[in-house]
Structures are given as C-alpha cells and as structure tokens.
Amino acid sequence: MGLRPVPLGVGLALGLFAAPLAGQADSTMAQDGLYDRPFIGSLSNTSIGGYIEGNTNYFVEDGLSEGFSMELRRFNVFLFSQISQRVRFISELEFEHGTEEIALETALIDFEVSPALILRAGIILPPLGFFNQNHDSPRWDFVERPLVATDVIPSTLSEVGGGAYGRIVLGDLLLSYDAYLTNGLGDGIVGNELGRTDVPSGKREEQFAGDNNGSPAVSARVALRKPGFGEVGVSHYGGYYNAYGLEGVLVDERRWLAISALDVGASVGRAEVRAELAYASIDVPPSLVELFGDTQWGAHVDVVVPLWRPQIAGYPTAVVSAALRVERVDYNVGSFSSTGESIRDDVTAVVPGISFRPSAGTVFRANYRYHWTRDFPGNPTNRMAGFQLGFATYF
Amino acid sequence: MLALPRSILTPVAALAFAACGVLTPNGPDPDQLLDGTVDGMTASQIRQHFAGDEEFGRRFSVAAGLGPIFVATSCEQCHVGDGKGHPAFMLFRFGMEGGLDFNPLTELGGPQLQQRAIPGYPPEVVPGSATGVSGFLPPAVTGLGYLDAVDDTTLIALQDVDDLDGDGISGRLQLHRPTELIEAALALEAQGAPALAGRGTLYDGRYIGRFGKKALTVNLLHQTVGAYHQDMGITSDLLPEDLFNPQAGSRASDDVPDPEVSSSTVANVVFYLKTLRAPPRREANDPEVLAGEQIFSDIGCADCHLPTLVTGRSEIAVLDRVTFHPYTDLLLHDMGVELDDGYTEGLALTSEWRTPPLWGIGIQQNFQGGRAFFLHDGRATSLREAIGYHGGEGTASRAGFDALSATDQERLLRFLRSL
C-alpha cells in the first residue's frame, strides 16, 4: 500500500476557515481542532475570532440546593495569521468567569515542510485524547466538559514546547500523528488543595518560563481516520513531574506521570458518537499512597442524534438534537492496607439533553445532569442532580 | 408556525420535570446523619457555624502549609460527616515505659506519629525504643459543645478514685500540669464566657482534661489547635512553631509563614464544633429499645457510660444549662489488659481510657465506609465484640452481658444501635 502525504489543500478543505462541523464526530479530525474554527474580521493576512459560552445552574445535592445561578464561563479570543505560504500563527487568549482567570492557552507557529511533516513550536495543546485539542464549547452539545477530559486529562492542557505533526494517506485511510516535547506538569499533582491526586493541579504558570526539573514531557497521538466512519486515536503523555533536583543535586526521587488515552469519534447511523477513555499512572511518594492515589481512570461516551431540522429562514442547517452522555471517573484506584477494602473516591454521571444549533457554530443546549459520588472511604453515595441551560457560539 | 414533533416534546417534558424538582435527589434521612446545628442559634451564630464548617472541610496543600509531616490534609478527612474516622486515618501515638513517668519520646518525634510527609520530606516512623504504640481512630465530633460546657465541679463530683461506693468502678479525672498552652487556651476561652462559668479551674494544682482518648486536652480550643498542629502540621497563634521530623536530622520544615491559620479561623472551627447538634436517636421509644436501655443500666454499663449530664453556664444560649445524653462520664477508667497498649498520656495508666461517649454509635458505620470499627483503634467490628474487650472496671458489666439471655442481649444491642 502506498503512502501519500495529504496536500495542504486537502487540509484546508477539511475545515480550515470553514464553518466548524460541531458535534459531528465523523467530520472533525482531532488534529484539525486548532484551525477548524470560524474567524471573522480580517486585517491583511491576520484574522480575529473567538467564542463565548454561558449557562445557568440549578442543582440539588442530597435534598439541598443553593438555588438558581447564572454563569459566564468563558470568553476566548483567537488571533490567526498566515504569515507566509508555509508559516502560520495562531493564538487563543481565555477569560474565564469574567477576568477571574486569564490565560494564554495557545500561541504557536506552524512551519509546513510538507503535509506529512509540519513543525510546530510555542504554547501548544499536547495531543492527549480528542478533547484537549478540541475543547471549544460551541463544538459540544453539553454544558459541562467531560470529567475524564478535565480531571484525568487536565484539559485545557497547554504547555510550552515543540514538535511535529502530519498526515499520510494509507489507501482509503488517513493516518495522522502528533509528537511533542513540552515543559510538562509540576509538583501540585500531589499535595494540592483537593487532598487527592489531581493532575490538573500540576499545571504551572511558571512552565511558560521554564521546566521545573529539566526533563521535558513527551506527548504523542496516532490516529486512523476512515472517511464516512470516523477516527480512532491512541495517545500518551508522560514525564517526570516533580522538582527533584536543586542546583544539580538530587533531593528527591524522580516521580513519573503517565497518561494514556483512547478516543473514538464515529458516525453510527444517524448518531454521532464521541468517546474517550484515559488511564493515569502517577508515581506518588510511598507515605502518601492511599491518600493520594497512584492510579486514576475515566471515560465518557457522548451520543448526539439529530431529531429535527426546522425550516427557519436564513438558517438552512438548523438542527435540534438529542444528546446523552454517560461518564465515570475513579480518582483513586486501590485498596486500603488497613482493611483490604477498595478505596472509592469516584463519580458517575448521566447527562441527557437537547441542543439547538441554528448554525454549526452556535449552540443552545439544555442538560439534565444526575451524578453519584462516593467519597474516599466509600460512605453512602452522595447524589446530585440539576438542570442547566446554556449557549455557546463562535464569533 | 413551527410545529414541534413528539420526539422533541418528550425530552423537553423530561427536562421540565427536572426543573420542577421531580428528578432531583432527596436528602438522606436526618436520623442517619451527624452533622447539623444545634437548634435555636441566632443568625450570626449560624453564619459563624458555617464559616467554621468551611474551614473544617478545607484541604491544606503544601503551598498552604500542610506538614511537612502530617496525618491528614483536613479536619474533615479524619472526621468524615463529623463521624468517627476510617482506619486509613488512624493516629498512632508511641512512647516508652520506664522510670517514674511515661516517656513520650519527644526527641524522636513522639508522642504522635506523623506517618505522612509532603513530597521530598521524610515521614516519621515509630522508633525502635518505643515500648508502647497505640492506634487512635478519629472520634465523632458532634455534640462536643455540650461536653465542653460541662462544669468542672460536675466532673469532680462524678469521680470515685478509691471506689468508696464499692461498685467496682473507680473513675478518676485526667489532670494536667499547667503549661503555657493550656493556660493560653483556657484564658482565650474565658474571654467570651460568662463570669460564673465553671471550667478551666485548677484542681489539686492541675487542670482537668476532657477531650481525647485519654483526655489529653482541656477544652475544644486546646483540642483544635493541637489537631491542626499534630494532625495536619498547621501552625496557629497558640502553636506557632511548625512540626519537623527529628528523625530527619535537621529542623527543616515548610516555607510557609507562620501562623498558617489565623486566630479567627481557629475560633470559627471551635465554634463549629461547639454548635454541632447532639447525635439523633432512632427508635428511642420502641419497647425493645427501652428494655435494652434498662438492661444497660442494670448490668452497670451506665455507671461509666453515664446517660445524662448537664451543661454549666455558656455564652452560647442554646448550650446554657442544658440536659443532654452523651453516655460518658468523661473520666478515666481501667479497662484491663486487653485494652492496654502500653501507651499513655498525662496521669492515666496505660490501661486507663476516658469513657467514650456512646451517642452516635448506632450510625457510625455511615462515616466509616459502611462498616463500623469500634473501640479506640477500631479493633472490634461489632458491638458484641467491643463489649467482649471490656476488662478491668468493665469486667462485671461484660460478665453481666454474657449472662443475659439471647433476647436480652439483642435488646441491649438494639438500644446501642438506637443511640
């Protein structure tokens, strides 16, 4: 079977500057997440765009409610520039909850040697699973991000680094790859304010200025895509996360973090299915094992089925869909040395909902969420349920 | 006009039901819970209670001062749902017998073991010279405000050091020499107390201990700052020096400025503990339970597990001169060789333990992962087994239980499960 690099034109045709194919698992290639966004406004070769998302919350936890509230989660601004024929730049600045948290999530340049080899450097999104590179809210039919993609895979994970990506045609399959070195996560994974192993707490502002241990993290993803069916990807992120040295002298054990993920996006009949499974293995200091778990896993399955395509003037692609998410995360896989019983600390959720997309880049959604949490010792299950209305749109 | 098809209406209707509360979960039966406030507090007191509740649940990170050696990262981690803790959060205390006094081996990190440490720092281990090690399961914390408000004179009147009444039970007070910490804790508490409050008085030149397995601490403030310090490695105004591991060969601790919690934070947590409600009863008027209660008294259990106490004057009106039912006398009792771990505190013998309150014992499994662990270190996994460990001053009651018919034993156990 011959290998053929995919020309840039094909890549553009797959979505660059096209309207996003939100929620359509077969249509959005994971690797295209960064550029598969609509941009408006253009100054010469630079484009500006972004997205905004907000929602309401009404939750009841074990019979008690804090009432109804509204939330503006994110306002993100993109800048894109086609600097030259083979060099392009993209960035994303995120404002979360107003100005509570402002983060530069992406700022990178790509240099295309060929479609099979594109060099990338800057603040990148390590290719761990599907969601991290495709986290824009308007793409999703659910108000909340999948727990596995926020708690096991710490989306949005953006790190300073570089590497390469590309795609190759294998008969009727499309093979894509991504491989990067980045500064990696830090000590907060253990000893954080959650009192449990928490990979997102390993994110460090300081990593934009340098590595905490001089040992970069490695991330890579390989995916196969079959047009008309979908894409299956396997990915891995690993590296030493703790600051084990001081002025060249070893002052602690080197502690390794490894996260592996499997993601699937496919069209099954009328349904679009998106699923992700991640497994994290964390080297925890021996005295902290049990309290801080050394193994975590999580998974979600989303199914979105178009129900109705209303005829609305000016909105030829308007669609109302039913959505269902089932998800689970186990934050501490293991057993108590004192009793031999399993450590709990897990959450399971079911989220049915409906969404309305007047156009592909805008979504209004209504979710009902029911989730069950079990605490560390495994006491009676805590139950929470509630209702969320939300919107998200590219601009 | 847009006509909505049934496929749309059905999920919309389901979501509407959710909004109406049909699909939201009810809370568990309040009788199966320990948390909750004492009734009748003012709005400002309720506000302070919840401020303390939040701090009680706060998990300390390394950046916030956790450790460098510790047992747990929050109060709540040990006292889940304000109940008795899981064996994963067992405190271990050690020391060495010999000479006139029990040696708590402070120079080796004693008496409390901090078996966990922040990354890069060595945790403590029990030194080889220790002759006694005892595991302490974290106790339930509900109703502590009532126990804190009992006057010293009440406790003094309860003791019977020489067993003058000849019932085989000779409870005595735990007494502590005055220390700077004890006097500071008593003085701070006295600031807000009514003038006639009868706590923190000297008795035979010592202060009365009332909290802890061996009544190590004199009031809830003393208990709280001690727990912050020894269990989490968190410094406060009263204990501003960070923990360090003497076994590490240096005095290095953490880099967070001390104190790591403010005096108001400590005050809020103490107030929270004071105003947690007394554990709820279940089936209290069931004839079988009432019969079990009578048997409990008849075979002498109630001589130590005293059903009723009365608080003294309290600055918190709802705790002022209130009758309550903790099933403890707060005194030390010799429990025999089977419960003698070779470790002790204060004036207590290694076989002496402060009578633990029994209130809440019937639902403690709800906070220990669904399975109850009884006695100070959880060695008993059933009430029957726990009774079987009672020796020393409890020997007669244990024999009395063994002599009961199966029906009466079950009545007694039903009574205990109703607490």
PDB file of N, CA and C in Angstrom, chain A residues 30 127-130 175-178 219-224 231-237 259-264 276-277:
ATOM      1  N   ALA A  30      -9.365  15.187  14.773  1.00  0.00           N
ATOM      2  CA  ALA A  30      -8.809  15.720  16.015  1.00  0.00           C
ATOM      3  C   ALA A  30      -7.704  16.725  15.749  1.00  0.00           C
ATOM      4  N   PRO A 127      -1.321  16.637  22.435  1.00  0.00           N
ATOM      5  CA  PRO A 127      -2.384  15.840  21.785  1.00  0.00           C
ATOM      6  C   PRO A 127      -2.768  14.620  22.619  1.00  0.00           C
ATOM      7  N   LEU A 128      -3.342  14.869  23.770  1.00  0.00           N
ATOM      8  CA  LEU A 128      -3.733  13.776  24.664  1.00  0.00           C
ATOM      9  C   LEU A 128      -5.244  13.614  24.592  1.00  0.00           C
ATOM     10  N   GLY A 129      -5.681  12.542  23.972  1.00  0.00           N
ATOM     11  CA  GLY A 129      -7.103  12.353  23.735  1.00  0.00           C
ATOM     12  C   GLY A 129      -7.592  13.286  22.647  1.00  0.00           C
ATOM     13  N   PHE A 130      -8.913  13.365  22.494  1.00  0.00           N
ATOM     14  CA  PHE A 130      -9.504  14.223  21.474  1.00  0.00           C
ATOM     15  C   PHE A 130      -9.836  15.593  22.025  1.00  0.00           C
ATOM     16  N   LEU A 175      -3.878   8.461   8.018  1.00  0.00           N
ATOM     17  CA  LEU A 175      -3.103   8.307   9.250  1.00  0.00           C
ATOM     18  C   LEU A 175      -2.600   9.682   9.671  1.00  0.00           C
ATOM     19  N   SER A 176      -2.832  10.033  10.903  1.00  0.00           N
ATOM     20  CA  SER A 176      -2.288  11.303  11.396  1.00  0.00           C
ATOM     21  C   SER A 176      -1.441  11.032  12.628  1.00  0.00           C
ATOM     22  N   TYR A 177      -0.493  11.882  12.826  1.00  0.00           N
ATOM     23  CA  TYR A 177       0.354  11.737  14.011  1.00  0.00           C
ATOM     24  C   TYR A 177       0.662  13.121  14.575  1.00  0.00           C
ATOM     25  N   ASP A 178       0.934  13.158  15.863  1.00  0.00           N
ATOM     26  CA  ASP A 178       1.403  14.361  16.547  1.00  0.00           C
ATOM     27  C   ASP A 178       2.463  13.900  17.542  1.00  0.00           C
ATOM     28  N   SER A 219       4.615  13.896  24.556  1.00  0.00           N
ATOM     29  CA  SER A 219       3.218  13.587  24.231  1.00  0.00           C
ATOM     30  C   SER A 219       3.128  13.200  22.764  1.00  0.00           C
ATOM     31  N   ALA A 220       2.259  12.266  22.488  1.00  0.00           N
ATOM     32  CA  ALA A 220       2.115  11.806  21.103  1.00  0.00           C
ATOM     33  C   ALA A 220       0.728  11.212  20.911  1.00  0.00           C
ATOM     34  N   ARG A 221       0.268  11.331  19.706  1.00  0.00           N
ATOM     35  CA  ARG A 221      -1.023  10.719  19.353  1.00  0.00           C
ATOM     36  C   ARG A 221      -0.931  10.205  17.933  1.00  0.00           C
ATOM     37  N   VAL A 222      -1.466   9.040  17.721  1.00  0.00           N
ATOM     38  CA  VAL A 222      -1.569   8.463  16.382  1.00  0.00           C
ATOM     39  C   VAL A 222      -3.038   8.142  16.167  1.00  0.00           C
ATOM     40  N   ALA A 223      -3.528   8.506  14.994  1.00  0.00           N
ATOM     41  CA  ALA A 223      -4.951   8.258  14.725  1.00  0.00           C
ATOM     42  C   ALA A 223      -5.141   7.748  13.314  1.00  0.00           C
ATOM     43  N   LEU A 224      -6.160   6.947  13.165  1.00  0.00           N
ATOM     44  CA  LEU A 224      -6.571   6.481  11.850  1.00  0.00           C
ATOM     45  C   LEU A 224      -7.974   6.986  11.588  1.00  0.00           C
ATOM     46  N   GLU A 231     -12.901   8.390  13.346  1.00  0.00           N
ATOM     47  CA  GLU A 231     -11.484   8.417  13.681  1.00  0.00           C
ATOM     48  C   GLU A 231     -11.259   7.710  15.017  1.00  0.00           C
ATOM     49  N   VAL A 232     -10.187   6.964  15.071  1.00  0.00           N
ATOM     50  CA  VAL A 232      -9.788   6.308  16.310  1.00  0.00           C
ATOM     51  C   VAL A 232      -8.364   6.748  16.612  1.00  0.00           C
ATOM     52  N   GLY A 233      -8.145   7.239  17.831  1.00  0.00           N
ATOM     53  CA  GLY A 233      -6.811   7.718  18.181  1.00  0.00           C
ATOM     54  C   GLY A 233      -6.314   7.105  19.477  1.00  0.00           C
ATOM     55  N   VAL A 234      -5.028   6.890  19.527  1.00  0.00           N
ATOM     56  CA  VAL A 234      -4.405   6.496  20.793  1.00  0.00           C
ATOM     57  C   VAL A 234      -3.334   7.535  21.098  1.00  0.00           C
ATOM     58  N   SER A 235      -3.233   7.878  22.363  1.00  0.00           N
ATOM     59  CA  SER A 235      -2.298   8.949  22.710  1.00  0.00           C
ATOM     60  C   SER A 235      -1.669   8.680  24.068  1.00  0.00           C
ATOM     61  N   HIS A 236      -0.601   9.383  24.295  1.00  0.00           N
ATOM     62  CA  HIS A 236       0.140   9.182  25.543  1.00  0.00           C
ATOM     63  C   HIS A 236       0.824  10.487  25.916  1.00  0.00           C
ATOM     64  N   TYR A 237       0.885  10.700  27.220  1.00  0.00           N
ATOM     65  CA  TYR A 237       1.610  11.857  27.757  1.00  0.00           C
ATOM     66  C   TYR A 237       2.404  11.330  28.942  1.00  0.00           C
ATOM     67  N   ILE A 259      -0.028   9.242  31.279  1.00  0.00           N
ATOM     68  CA  ILE A 259      -1.462   9.189  30.963  1.00  0.00           C
ATOM     69  C   ILE A 259      -1.608   8.633  29.549  1.00  0.00           C
ATOM     70  N   SER A 260      -2.423   7.624  29.414  1.00  0.00           N
ATOM     71  CA  SER A 260      -2.694   7.061  28.095  1.00  0.00           C
ATOM     72  C   SER A 260      -4.175   7.223  27.797  1.00  0.00           C
ATOM     73  N   ALA A 261      -4.472   7.445  26.548  1.00  0.00           N
ATOM     74  CA  ALA A 261      -5.876   7.689  26.195  1.00  0.00           C
ATOM     75  C   ALA A 261      -6.232   7.008  24.885  1.00  0.00           C
ATOM     76  N   LEU A 262      -7.482   6.642  24.805  1.00  0.00           N
ATOM     77  CA  LEU A 262      -8.068   6.107  23.577  1.00  0.00           C
ATOM     78  C   LEU A 262      -9.282   6.960  23.275  1.00  0.00           C
ATOM     79  N   ASP A 263      -9.342   7.482  22.057  1.00  0.00           N
ATOM     80  CA  ASP A 263     -10.524   8.279  21.707  1.00  0.00           C
ATOM     81  C   ASP A 263     -11.116   7.783  20.404  1.00  0.00           C
ATOM     82  N   VAL A 264     -12.424   7.869  20.336  1.00  0.00           N
ATOM     83  CA  VAL A 264     -13.154   7.395  19.164  1.00  0.00           C
ATOM     84  C   VAL A 264     -14.207   8.428  18.800  1.00  0.00           C
ATOM     85  N   GLU A 276     -14.126   8.747  24.932  1.00  0.00           N
ATOM     86  CA  GLU A 276     -12.729   8.904  25.328  1.00  0.00           C
ATOM     87  C   GLU A 276     -12.495   8.115  26.613  1.00  0.00           C
ATOM     88  N   LEU A 277     -11.386   7.426  26.659  1.00  0.00           N
ATOM     89  CA  LEU A 277     -11.002   6.650  27.839  1.00  0.00           C
ATOM     90  C   LEU A 277      -9.579   7.039  28.181  1.00  0.00           C
TER      91      LEU A 277
END
